[in-house]
Tab-separated table of C-alpha atoms in Angstrom:
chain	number	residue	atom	x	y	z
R	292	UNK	CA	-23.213	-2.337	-2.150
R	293	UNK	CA	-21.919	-1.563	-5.260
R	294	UNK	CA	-20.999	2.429	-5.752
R	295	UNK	CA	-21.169	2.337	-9.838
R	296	UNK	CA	-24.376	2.460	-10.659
R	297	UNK	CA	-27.323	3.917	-13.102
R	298	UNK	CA	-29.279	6.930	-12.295
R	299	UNK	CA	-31.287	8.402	-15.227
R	300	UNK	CA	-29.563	6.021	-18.216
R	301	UNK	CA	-26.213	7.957	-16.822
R	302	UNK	CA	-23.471	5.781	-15.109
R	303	UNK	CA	-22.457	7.491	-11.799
R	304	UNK	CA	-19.630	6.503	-9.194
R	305	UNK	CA	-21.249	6.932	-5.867
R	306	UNK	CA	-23.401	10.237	-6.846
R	307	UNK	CA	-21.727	11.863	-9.612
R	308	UNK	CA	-22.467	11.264	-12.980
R	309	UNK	CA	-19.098	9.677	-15.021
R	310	UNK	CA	-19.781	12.308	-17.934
R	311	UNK	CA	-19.472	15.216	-15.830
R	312	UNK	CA	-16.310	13.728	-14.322
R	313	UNK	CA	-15.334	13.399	-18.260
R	314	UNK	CA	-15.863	17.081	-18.683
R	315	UNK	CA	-14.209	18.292	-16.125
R	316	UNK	CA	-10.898	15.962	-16.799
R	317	UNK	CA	-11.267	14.740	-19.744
R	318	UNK	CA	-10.740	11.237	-21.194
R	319	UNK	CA	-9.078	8.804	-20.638
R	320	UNK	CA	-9.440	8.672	-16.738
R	321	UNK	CA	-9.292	6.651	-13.774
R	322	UNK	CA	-12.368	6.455	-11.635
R	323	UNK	CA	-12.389	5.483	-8.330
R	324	UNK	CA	-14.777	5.453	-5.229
R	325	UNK	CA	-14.030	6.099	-1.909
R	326	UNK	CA	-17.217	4.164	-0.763
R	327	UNK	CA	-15.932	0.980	-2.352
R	328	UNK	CA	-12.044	1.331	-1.694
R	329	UNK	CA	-13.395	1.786	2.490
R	330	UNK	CA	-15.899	-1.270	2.522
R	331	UNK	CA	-13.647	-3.752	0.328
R	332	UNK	CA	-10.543	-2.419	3.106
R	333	UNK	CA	-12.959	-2.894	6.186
R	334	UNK	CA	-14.010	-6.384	5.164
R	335	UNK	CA	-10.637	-7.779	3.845
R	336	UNK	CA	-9.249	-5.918	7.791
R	337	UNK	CA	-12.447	-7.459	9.508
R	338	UNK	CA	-12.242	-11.017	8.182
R	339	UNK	CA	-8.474	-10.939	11.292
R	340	UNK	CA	-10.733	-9.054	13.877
R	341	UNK	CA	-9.869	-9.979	17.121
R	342	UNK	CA	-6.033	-11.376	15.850
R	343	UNK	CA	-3.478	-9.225	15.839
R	344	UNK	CA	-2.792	-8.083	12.070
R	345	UNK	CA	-2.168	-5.154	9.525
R	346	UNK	CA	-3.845	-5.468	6.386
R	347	UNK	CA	-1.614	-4.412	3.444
R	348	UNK	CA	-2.094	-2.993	0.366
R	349	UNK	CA	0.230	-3.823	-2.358
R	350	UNK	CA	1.658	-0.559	-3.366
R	351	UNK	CA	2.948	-2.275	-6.463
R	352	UNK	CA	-0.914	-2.660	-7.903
R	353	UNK	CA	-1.145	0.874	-8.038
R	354	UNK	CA	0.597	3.576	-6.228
R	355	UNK	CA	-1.214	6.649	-6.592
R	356	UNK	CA	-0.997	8.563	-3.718
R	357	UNK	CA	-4.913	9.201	-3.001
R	358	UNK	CA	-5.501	5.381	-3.177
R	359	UNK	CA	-2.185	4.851	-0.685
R	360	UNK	CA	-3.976	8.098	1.457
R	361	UNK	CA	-7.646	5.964	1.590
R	362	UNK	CA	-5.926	2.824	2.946
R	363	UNK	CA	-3.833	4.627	5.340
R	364	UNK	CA	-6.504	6.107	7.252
R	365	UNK	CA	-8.535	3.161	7.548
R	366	UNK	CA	-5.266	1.909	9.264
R	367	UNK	CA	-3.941	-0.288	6.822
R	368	UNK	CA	-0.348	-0.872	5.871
R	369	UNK	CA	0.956	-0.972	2.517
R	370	UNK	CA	3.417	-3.945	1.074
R	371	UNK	CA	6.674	-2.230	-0.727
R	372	UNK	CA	8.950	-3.817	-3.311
R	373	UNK	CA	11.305	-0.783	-3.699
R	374	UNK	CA	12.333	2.489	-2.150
R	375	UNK	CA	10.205	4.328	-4.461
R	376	UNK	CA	6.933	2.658	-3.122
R	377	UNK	CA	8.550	3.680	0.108
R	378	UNK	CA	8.920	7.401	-1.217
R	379	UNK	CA	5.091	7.448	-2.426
R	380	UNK	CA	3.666	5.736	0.677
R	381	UNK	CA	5.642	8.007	3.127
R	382	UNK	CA	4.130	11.044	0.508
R	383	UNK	CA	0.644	9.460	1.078
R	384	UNK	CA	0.730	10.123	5.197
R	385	UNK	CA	1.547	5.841	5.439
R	386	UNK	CA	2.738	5.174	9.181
R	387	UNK	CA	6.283	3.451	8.478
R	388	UNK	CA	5.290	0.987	11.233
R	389	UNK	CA	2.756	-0.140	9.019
R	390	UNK	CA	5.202	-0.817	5.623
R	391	UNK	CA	6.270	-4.017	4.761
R	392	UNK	CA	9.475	-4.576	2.276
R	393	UNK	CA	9.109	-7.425	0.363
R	394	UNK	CA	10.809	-8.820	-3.458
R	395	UNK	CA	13.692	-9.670	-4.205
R	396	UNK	CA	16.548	-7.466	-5.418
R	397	UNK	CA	16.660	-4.725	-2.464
R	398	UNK	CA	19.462	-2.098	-3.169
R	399	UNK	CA	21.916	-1.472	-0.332
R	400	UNK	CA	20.497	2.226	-0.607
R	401	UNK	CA	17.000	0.979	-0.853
R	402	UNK	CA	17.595	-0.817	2.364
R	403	UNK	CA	19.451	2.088	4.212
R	404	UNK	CA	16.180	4.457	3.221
R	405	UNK	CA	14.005	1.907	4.540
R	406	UNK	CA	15.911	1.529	7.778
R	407	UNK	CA	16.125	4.985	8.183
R	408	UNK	CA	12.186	5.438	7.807
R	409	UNK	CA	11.636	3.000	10.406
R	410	UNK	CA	9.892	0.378	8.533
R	411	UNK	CA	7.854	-2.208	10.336
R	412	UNK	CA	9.623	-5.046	8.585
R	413	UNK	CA	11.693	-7.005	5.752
R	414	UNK	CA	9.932	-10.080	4.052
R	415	UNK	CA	13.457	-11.658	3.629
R	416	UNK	CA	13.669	-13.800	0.173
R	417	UNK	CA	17.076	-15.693	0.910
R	418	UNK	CA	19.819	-16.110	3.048
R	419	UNK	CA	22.273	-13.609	0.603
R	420	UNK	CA	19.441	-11.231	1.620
R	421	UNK	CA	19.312	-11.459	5.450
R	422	UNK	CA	23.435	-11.462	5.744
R	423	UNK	CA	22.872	-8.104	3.971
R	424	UNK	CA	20.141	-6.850	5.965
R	425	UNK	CA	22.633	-7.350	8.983
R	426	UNK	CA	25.709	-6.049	7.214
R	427	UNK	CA	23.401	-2.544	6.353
R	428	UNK	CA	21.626	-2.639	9.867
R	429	UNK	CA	25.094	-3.244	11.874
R	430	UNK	CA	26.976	-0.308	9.952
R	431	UNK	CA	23.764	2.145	10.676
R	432	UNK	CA	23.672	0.351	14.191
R	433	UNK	CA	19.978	-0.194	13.543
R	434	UNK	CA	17.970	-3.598	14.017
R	435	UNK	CA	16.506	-4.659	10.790
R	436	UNK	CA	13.272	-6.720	11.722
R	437	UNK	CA	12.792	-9.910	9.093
R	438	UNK	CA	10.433	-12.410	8.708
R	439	UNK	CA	11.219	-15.577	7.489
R	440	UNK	CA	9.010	-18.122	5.745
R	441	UNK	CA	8.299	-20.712	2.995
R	442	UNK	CA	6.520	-19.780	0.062
């Protein structure tokens, strides 16, 4: 179903019409619906049911905090690329069980915050990378968890 629709020659997102929206806020403006954000989560999730998974959204494709919030309570993860996606996706209630740190160039202090917050995991990008991970993780005597693979 799609949530943007016309009612009336008036565009509305789910059932309120886009001008009042414009009133209110004024333009430019971002519109988003709940309705759609839930459904295209719960079939992108439901497409692994029955295999053990997190679906992540890429915090990197937009971070505002109300679209990180949505995802989060529908049980998703979120995929980071720096320890400000971590700040925003902590700010938007985001288990850190469910955050995955991926790209290249990780920070030393970027790592540290993550391994403080208890991430779920480190998409390592080279071997450089994981002897770091272990140099950070042995000094904070934490475990950094990595996964390893071929692109």
């Amino acid at each position: 179903m799609n949530h943007f629709h016309y009612k009336n020659d008036a565009l509305h997102c789910e059932d309120v019409p886009l001008s009042a929206i414009a009133e209110e806020v004024g333009t430019p403006c971002y519109i988003y619906s709940h309705a759609t954000l839930t459904r295209h989560f719960k079939a992108f999730d439901g497409a692994f049911k029955g295999l053990p998974h997190i679906t992540c959204f890429s915090v990197k494709s937009n971070s505002n905090l109300s679209i990180l919030r949505v995802f989060a309570l529908e049980g998703g993860g979120v995929d980071i690329v720096s320890g400000g996606e971590l700040y925003r996706a902590l700010a938007a209630g985001v288990d850190p069980a469910r955050v995955v740190y991926s790209g290249v160039g990780k920070t030393v202090a970027d790592i540290e915050y993550a391994l403080s917050s208890s991430i779920l995991m480190f998409n390592a990008e080279s071997t450089q990378e994981i002897l770091r991970l272990d140099e950070v993780a042995g000094r904070m005597k934490k475990k950094a968890r990595i996964k390893i693979g071929r692109a």
